[in-house]
Structure formats: C-alpha cells, structure tokens
Short mmCIF file of N, CA and C in Angstrom, two decimals:
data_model
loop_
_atom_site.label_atom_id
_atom_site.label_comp_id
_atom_site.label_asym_id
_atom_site.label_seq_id
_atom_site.Cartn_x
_atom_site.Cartn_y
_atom_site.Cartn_z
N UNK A 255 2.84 10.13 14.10
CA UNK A 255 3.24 9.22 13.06
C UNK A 255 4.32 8.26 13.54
N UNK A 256 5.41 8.87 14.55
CA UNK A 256 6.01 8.02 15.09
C UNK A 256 5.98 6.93 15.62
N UNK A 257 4.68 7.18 15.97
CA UNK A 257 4.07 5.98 17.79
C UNK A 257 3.54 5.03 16.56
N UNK A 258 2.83 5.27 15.64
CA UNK A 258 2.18 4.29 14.58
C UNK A 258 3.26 3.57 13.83
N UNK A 259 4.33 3.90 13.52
CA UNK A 259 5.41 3.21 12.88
C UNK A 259 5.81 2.26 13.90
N UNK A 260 5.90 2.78 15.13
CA UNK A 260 6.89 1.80 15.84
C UNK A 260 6.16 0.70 16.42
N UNK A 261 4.62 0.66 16.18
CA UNK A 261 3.17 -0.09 16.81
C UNK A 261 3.26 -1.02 15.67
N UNK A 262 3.28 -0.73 14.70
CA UNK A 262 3.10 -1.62 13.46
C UNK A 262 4.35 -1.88 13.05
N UNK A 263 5.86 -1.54 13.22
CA UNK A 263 6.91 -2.14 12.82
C UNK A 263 7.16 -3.68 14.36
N UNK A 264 6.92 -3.13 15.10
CA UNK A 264 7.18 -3.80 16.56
C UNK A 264 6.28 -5.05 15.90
N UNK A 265 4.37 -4.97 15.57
CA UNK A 265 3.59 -6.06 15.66
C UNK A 265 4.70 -7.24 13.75
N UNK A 266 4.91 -6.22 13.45
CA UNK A 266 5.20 -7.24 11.82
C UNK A 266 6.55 -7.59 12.47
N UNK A 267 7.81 -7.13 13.29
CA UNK A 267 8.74 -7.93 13.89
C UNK A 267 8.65 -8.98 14.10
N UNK A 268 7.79 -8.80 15.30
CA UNK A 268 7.78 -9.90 16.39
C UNK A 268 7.17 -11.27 15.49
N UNK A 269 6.01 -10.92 13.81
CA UNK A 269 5.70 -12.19 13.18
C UNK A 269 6.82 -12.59 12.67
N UNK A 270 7.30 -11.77 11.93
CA UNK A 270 8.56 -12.15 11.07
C UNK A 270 9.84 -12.84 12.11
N UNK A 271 10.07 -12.56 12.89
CA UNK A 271 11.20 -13.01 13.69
C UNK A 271 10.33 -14.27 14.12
N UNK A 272 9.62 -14.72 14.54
CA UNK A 272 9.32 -16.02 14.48
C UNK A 272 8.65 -16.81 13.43
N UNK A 273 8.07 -16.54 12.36
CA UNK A 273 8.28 -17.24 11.11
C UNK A 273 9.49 -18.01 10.69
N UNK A 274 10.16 -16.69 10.74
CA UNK A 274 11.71 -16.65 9.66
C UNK A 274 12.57 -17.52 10.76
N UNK A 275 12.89 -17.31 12.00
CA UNK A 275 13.01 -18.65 12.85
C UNK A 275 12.55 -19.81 12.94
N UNK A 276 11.52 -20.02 12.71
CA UNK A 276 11.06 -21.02 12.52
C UNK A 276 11.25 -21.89 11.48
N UNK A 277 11.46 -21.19 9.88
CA UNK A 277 11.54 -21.71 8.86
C UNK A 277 13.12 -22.24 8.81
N UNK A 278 14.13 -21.27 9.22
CA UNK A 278 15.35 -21.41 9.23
C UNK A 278 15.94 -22.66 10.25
N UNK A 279 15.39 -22.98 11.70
CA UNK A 279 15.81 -24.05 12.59
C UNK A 279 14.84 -25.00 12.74
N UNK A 280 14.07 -25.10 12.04
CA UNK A 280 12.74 -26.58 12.05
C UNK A 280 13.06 -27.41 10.72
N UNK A 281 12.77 -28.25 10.67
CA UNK A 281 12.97 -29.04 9.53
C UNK A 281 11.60 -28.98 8.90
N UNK A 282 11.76 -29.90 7.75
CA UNK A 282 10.74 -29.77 6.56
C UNK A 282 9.59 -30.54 7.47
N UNK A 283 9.24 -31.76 8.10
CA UNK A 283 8.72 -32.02 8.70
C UNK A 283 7.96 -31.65 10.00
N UNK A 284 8.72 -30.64 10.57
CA UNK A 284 8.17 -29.70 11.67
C UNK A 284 7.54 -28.81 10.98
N UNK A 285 8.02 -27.99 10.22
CA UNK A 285 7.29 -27.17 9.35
C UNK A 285 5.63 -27.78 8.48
N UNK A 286 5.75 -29.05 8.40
CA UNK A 286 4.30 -29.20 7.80
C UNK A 286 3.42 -29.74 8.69
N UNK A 287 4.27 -30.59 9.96
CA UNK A 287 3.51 -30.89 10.89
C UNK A 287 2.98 -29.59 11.56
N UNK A 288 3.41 -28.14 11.51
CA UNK A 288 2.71 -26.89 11.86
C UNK A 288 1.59 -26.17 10.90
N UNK A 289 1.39 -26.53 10.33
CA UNK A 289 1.00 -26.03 9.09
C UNK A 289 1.13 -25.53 7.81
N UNK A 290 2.68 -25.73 7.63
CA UNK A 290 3.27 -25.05 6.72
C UNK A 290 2.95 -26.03 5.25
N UNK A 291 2.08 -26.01 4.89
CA UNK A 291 1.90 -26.78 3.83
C UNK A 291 2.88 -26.94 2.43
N UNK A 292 2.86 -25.63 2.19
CA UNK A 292 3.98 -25.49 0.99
C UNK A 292 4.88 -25.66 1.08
N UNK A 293 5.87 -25.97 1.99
CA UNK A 293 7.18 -26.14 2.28
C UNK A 293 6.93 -27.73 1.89
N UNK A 294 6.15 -28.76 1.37
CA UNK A 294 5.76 -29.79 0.82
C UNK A 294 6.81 -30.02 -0.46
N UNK A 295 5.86 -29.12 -1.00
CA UNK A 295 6.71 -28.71 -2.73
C UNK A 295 7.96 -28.20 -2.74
N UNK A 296 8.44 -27.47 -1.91
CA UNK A 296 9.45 -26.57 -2.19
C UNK A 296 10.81 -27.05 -1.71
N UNK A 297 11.58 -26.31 -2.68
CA UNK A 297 13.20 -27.33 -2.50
C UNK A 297 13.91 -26.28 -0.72
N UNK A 298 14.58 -27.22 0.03
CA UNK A 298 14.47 -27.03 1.62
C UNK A 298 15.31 -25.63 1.44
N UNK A 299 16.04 -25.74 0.74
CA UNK A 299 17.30 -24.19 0.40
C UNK A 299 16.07 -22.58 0.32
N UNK A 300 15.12 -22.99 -0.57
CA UNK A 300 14.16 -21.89 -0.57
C UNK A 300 13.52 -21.50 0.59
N UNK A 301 13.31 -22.64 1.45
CA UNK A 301 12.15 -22.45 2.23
C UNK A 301 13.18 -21.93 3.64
N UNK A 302 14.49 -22.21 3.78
CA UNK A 302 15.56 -21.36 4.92
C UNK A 302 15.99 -19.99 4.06
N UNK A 303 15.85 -19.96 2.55
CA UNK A 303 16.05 -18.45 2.29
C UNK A 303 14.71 -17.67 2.71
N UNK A 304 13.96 -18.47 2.42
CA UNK A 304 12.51 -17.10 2.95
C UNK A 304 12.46 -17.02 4.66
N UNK A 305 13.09 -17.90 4.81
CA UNK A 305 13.07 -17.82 6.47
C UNK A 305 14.09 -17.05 6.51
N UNK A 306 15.57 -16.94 6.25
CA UNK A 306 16.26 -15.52 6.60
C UNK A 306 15.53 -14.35 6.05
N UNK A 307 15.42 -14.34 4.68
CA UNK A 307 14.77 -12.85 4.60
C UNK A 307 13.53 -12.17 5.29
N UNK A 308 12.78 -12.86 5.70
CA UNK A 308 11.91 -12.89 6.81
C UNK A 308 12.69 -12.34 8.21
N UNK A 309 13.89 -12.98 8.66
CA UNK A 309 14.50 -12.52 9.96
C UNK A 309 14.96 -10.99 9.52
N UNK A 310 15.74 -10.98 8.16
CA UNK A 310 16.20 -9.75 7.88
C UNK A 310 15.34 -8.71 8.11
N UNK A 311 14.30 -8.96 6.89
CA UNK A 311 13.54 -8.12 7.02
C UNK A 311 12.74 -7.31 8.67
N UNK A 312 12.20 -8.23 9.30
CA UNK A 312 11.86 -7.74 10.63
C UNK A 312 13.06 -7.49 11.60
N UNK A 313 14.46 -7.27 11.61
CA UNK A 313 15.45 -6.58 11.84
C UNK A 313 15.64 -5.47 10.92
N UNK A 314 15.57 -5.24 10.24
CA UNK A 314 15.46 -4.20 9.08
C UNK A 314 14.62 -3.05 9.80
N UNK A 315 13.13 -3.71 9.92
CA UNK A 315 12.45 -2.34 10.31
C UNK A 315 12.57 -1.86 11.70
N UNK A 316 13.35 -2.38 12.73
CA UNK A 316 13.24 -1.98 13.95
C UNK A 316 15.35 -1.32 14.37
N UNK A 317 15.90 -2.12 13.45
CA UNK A 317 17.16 -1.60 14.33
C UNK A 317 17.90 -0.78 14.05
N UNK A 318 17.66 -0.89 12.24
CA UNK A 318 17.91 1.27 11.87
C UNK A 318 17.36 2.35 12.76
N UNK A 319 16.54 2.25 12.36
CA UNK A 319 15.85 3.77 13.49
C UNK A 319 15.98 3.73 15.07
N UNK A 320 16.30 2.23 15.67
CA UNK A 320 16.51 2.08 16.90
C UNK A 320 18.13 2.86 17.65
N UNK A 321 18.79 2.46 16.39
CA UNK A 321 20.40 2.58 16.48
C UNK A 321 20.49 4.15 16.13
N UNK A 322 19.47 4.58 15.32
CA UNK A 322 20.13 5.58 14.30
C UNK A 322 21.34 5.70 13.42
N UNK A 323 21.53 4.33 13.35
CA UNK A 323 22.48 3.83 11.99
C UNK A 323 21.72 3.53 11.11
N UNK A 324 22.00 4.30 9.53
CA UNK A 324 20.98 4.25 8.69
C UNK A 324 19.82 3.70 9.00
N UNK A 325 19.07 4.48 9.14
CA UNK A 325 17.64 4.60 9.37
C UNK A 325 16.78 4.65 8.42
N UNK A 326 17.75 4.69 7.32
CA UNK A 326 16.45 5.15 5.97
C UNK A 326 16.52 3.90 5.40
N UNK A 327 17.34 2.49 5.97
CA UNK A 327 17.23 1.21 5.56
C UNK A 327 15.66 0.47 5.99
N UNK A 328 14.90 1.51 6.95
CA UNK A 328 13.47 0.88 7.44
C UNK A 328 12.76 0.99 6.86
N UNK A 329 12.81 1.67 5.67
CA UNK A 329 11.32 1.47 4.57
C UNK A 329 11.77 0.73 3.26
N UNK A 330 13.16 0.41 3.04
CA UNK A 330 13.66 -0.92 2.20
C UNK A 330 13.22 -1.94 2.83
N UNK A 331 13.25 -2.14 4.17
CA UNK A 331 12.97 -3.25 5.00
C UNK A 331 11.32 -3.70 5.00
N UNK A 332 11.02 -2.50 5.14
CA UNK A 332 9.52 -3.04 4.69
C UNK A 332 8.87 -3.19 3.49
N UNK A 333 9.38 -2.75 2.26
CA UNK A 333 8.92 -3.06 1.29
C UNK A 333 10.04 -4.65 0.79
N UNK A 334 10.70 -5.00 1.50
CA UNK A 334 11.23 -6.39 1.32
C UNK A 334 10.16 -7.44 1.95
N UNK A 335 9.45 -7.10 2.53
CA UNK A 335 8.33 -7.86 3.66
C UNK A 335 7.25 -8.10 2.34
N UNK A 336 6.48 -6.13 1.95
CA UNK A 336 5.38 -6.50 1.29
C UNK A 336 5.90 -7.71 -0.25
N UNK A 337 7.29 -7.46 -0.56
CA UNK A 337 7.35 -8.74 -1.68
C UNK A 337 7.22 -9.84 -1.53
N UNK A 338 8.12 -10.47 -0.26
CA UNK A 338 7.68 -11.66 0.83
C UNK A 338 6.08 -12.19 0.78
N UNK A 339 5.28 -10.62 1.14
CA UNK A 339 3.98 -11.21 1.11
C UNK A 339 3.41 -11.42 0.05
N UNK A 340 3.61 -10.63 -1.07
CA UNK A 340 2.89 -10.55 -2.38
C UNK A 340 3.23 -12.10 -3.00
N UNK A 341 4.77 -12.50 -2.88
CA UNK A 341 4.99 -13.88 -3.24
C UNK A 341 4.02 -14.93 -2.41
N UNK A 342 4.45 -14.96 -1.18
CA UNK A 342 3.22 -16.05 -0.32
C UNK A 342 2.01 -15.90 -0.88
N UNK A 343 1.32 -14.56 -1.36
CA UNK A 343 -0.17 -15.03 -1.50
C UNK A 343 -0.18 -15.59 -2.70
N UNK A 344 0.65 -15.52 -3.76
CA UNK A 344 0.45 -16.27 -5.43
C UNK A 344 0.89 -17.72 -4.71
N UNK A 345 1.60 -18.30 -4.11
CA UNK A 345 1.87 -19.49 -3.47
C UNK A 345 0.83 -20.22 -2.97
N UNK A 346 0.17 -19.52 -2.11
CA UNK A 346 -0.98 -20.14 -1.50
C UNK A 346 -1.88 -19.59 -2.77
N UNK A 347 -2.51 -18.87 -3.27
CA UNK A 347 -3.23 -18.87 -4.23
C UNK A 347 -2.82 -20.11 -5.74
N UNK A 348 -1.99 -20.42 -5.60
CA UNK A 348 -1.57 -21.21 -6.55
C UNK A 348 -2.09 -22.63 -5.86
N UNK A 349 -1.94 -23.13 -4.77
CA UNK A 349 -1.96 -24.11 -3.88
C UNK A 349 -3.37 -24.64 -2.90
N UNK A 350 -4.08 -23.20 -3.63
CA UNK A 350 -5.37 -23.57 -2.90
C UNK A 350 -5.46 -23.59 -1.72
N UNK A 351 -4.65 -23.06 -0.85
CA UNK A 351 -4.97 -22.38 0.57
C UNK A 351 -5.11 -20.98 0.81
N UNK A 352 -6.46 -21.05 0.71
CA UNK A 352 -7.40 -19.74 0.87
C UNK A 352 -7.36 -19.46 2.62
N UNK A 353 -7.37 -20.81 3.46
CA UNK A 353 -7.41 -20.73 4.63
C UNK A 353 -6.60 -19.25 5.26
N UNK A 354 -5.43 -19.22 4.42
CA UNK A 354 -4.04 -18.73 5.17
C UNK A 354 -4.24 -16.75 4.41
N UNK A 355 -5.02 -16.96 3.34
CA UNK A 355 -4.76 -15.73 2.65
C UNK A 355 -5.84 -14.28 3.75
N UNK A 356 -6.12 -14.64 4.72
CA UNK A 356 -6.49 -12.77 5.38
C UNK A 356 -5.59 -12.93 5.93
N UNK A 357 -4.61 -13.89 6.57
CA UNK A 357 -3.24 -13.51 7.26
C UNK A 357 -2.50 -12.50 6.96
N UNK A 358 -2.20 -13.54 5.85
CA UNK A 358 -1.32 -12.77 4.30
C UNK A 358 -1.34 -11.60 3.96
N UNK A 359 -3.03 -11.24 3.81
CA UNK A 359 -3.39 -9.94 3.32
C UNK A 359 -3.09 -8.90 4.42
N UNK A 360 -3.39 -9.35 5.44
CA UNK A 360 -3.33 -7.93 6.65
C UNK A 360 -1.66 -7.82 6.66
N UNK A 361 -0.79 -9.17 6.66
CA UNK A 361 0.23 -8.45 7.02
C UNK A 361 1.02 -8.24 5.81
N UNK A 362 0.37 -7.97 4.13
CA UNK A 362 1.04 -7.56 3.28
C UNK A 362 0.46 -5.81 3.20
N UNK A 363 -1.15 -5.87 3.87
CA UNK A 363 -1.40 -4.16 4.51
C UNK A 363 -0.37 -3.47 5.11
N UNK A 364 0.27 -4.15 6.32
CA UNK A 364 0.65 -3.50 7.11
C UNK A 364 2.27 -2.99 6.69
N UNK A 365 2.65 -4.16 6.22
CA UNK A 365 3.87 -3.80 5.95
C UNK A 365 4.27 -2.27 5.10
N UNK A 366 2.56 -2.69 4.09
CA UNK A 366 3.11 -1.59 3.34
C UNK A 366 2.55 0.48 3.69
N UNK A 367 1.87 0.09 4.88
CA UNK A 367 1.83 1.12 5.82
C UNK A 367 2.84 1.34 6.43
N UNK A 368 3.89 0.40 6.67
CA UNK A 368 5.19 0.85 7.87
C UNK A 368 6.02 1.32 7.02
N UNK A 369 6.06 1.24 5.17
CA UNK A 369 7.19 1.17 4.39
C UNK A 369 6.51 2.52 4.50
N UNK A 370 5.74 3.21 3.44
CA UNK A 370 5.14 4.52 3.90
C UNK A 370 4.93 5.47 4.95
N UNK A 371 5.04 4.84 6.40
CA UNK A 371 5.33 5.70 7.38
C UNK A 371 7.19 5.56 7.60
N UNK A 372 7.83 4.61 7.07
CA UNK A 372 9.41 4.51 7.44
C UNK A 372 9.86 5.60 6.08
N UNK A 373 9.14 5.89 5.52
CA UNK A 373 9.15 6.72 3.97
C UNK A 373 9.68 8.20 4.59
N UNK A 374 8.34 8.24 5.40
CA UNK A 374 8.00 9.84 5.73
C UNK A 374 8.90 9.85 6.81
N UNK A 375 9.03 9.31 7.56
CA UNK A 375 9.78 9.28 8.99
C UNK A 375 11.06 9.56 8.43
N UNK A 376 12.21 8.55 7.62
CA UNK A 376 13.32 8.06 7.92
C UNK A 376 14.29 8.62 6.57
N UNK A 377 13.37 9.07 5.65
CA UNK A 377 14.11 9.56 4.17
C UNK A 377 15.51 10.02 4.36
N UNK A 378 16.42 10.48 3.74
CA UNK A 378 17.49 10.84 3.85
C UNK A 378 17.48 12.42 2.71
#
C-alpha cells in the first residue's frame, strides 16, 4: 500500500507543482496562449489562488510523510486536490470544455485514491 501511495502521490505532485507554477508566475496571457481558457473569465487574484493551492496541495502529499512531520496532513492534502478538481470540472463543464474533462476526471480519481491510501497509511 505504501509503494501505491507514493506512485500516485509522486505522479499528482509532479502535475500539481507545475500547474500551480504555472498559474502563479505566467500571466493571464501566457496562460491562455497555453490553453488555459478559463483564466479568460476569471478575476487574475483567483486564478494565482488556485495556482498556490495547487502548489500546496502537491507539497502537502509528499513532504509530511517524507519528513515525518505530521504526516497525517497527506490525506487533508489530497482531499484539498479532489475539491480543486471537483471545482475545475463544474468550470469547464460550465464553459463547454469537454476537451479537458478525462484529464480532470483521472486526476480527481487519483487524488481521491491517495487521500484513502494517505487515510490508511498516515491516521493519527
């Protein structure tokens, strides 16, 4: 169960740490010239808060249990992700980009497999 937490916290990191970078040091214009469509509509303050909580979050699931400083902060961390995702897909479902939603979906799966294995793993 271990090796599977740290396979699937490691793969949702490494998205989230470059999303949430991305959203936070690109401008509104880099961001749509990448694809970021919704960042169109959205006021620029929102779109660098989902980009930190995005960084948080994928620090969340890897450096508790790495450190063994609270460790039982890695399945808060991932269920901060699956809300992240659950919001993006009403966004893009609102917006009519269907394109983007199996992204969405696998990594609102996964997250909430790592929150459930950071459950069993990391409880206090």
């Amino acid at each position: 169960m271990i090796i599977a937490y740290w396979i699937i916290a490691a793969l949702l990191a490494l998205v989230y740490l470059m999303a949430g970078a991305m959203k936070v040091f690109r401008s509104r214009e880099q961001l749509i010239a990448a694809g970021q469509g919704w960042v169109e509509g959205a006021n620029t303050g929102i779109v660098k808060l989902v980009g930190a909580l995005e960084l948080a979050g994928a620090l969340g699931l890897i450096l508790p249990p790495l450190t063994g400083i609270a460790p039982s902060l890695a399945p808060m961390a991932a269920l901060g992700l699956v809300l992240v995702q659950a919001v993006a897909i009403g966004v893009h479902m609102k917006l009519n980009d269907t394109k983007s939603l199996p992204v969405n979906i696998i990594l609102l799966a996964m997250a909430i497999v790592a929150a459930w294995l950071g459950a069993a793993l990391f409880a206090v």
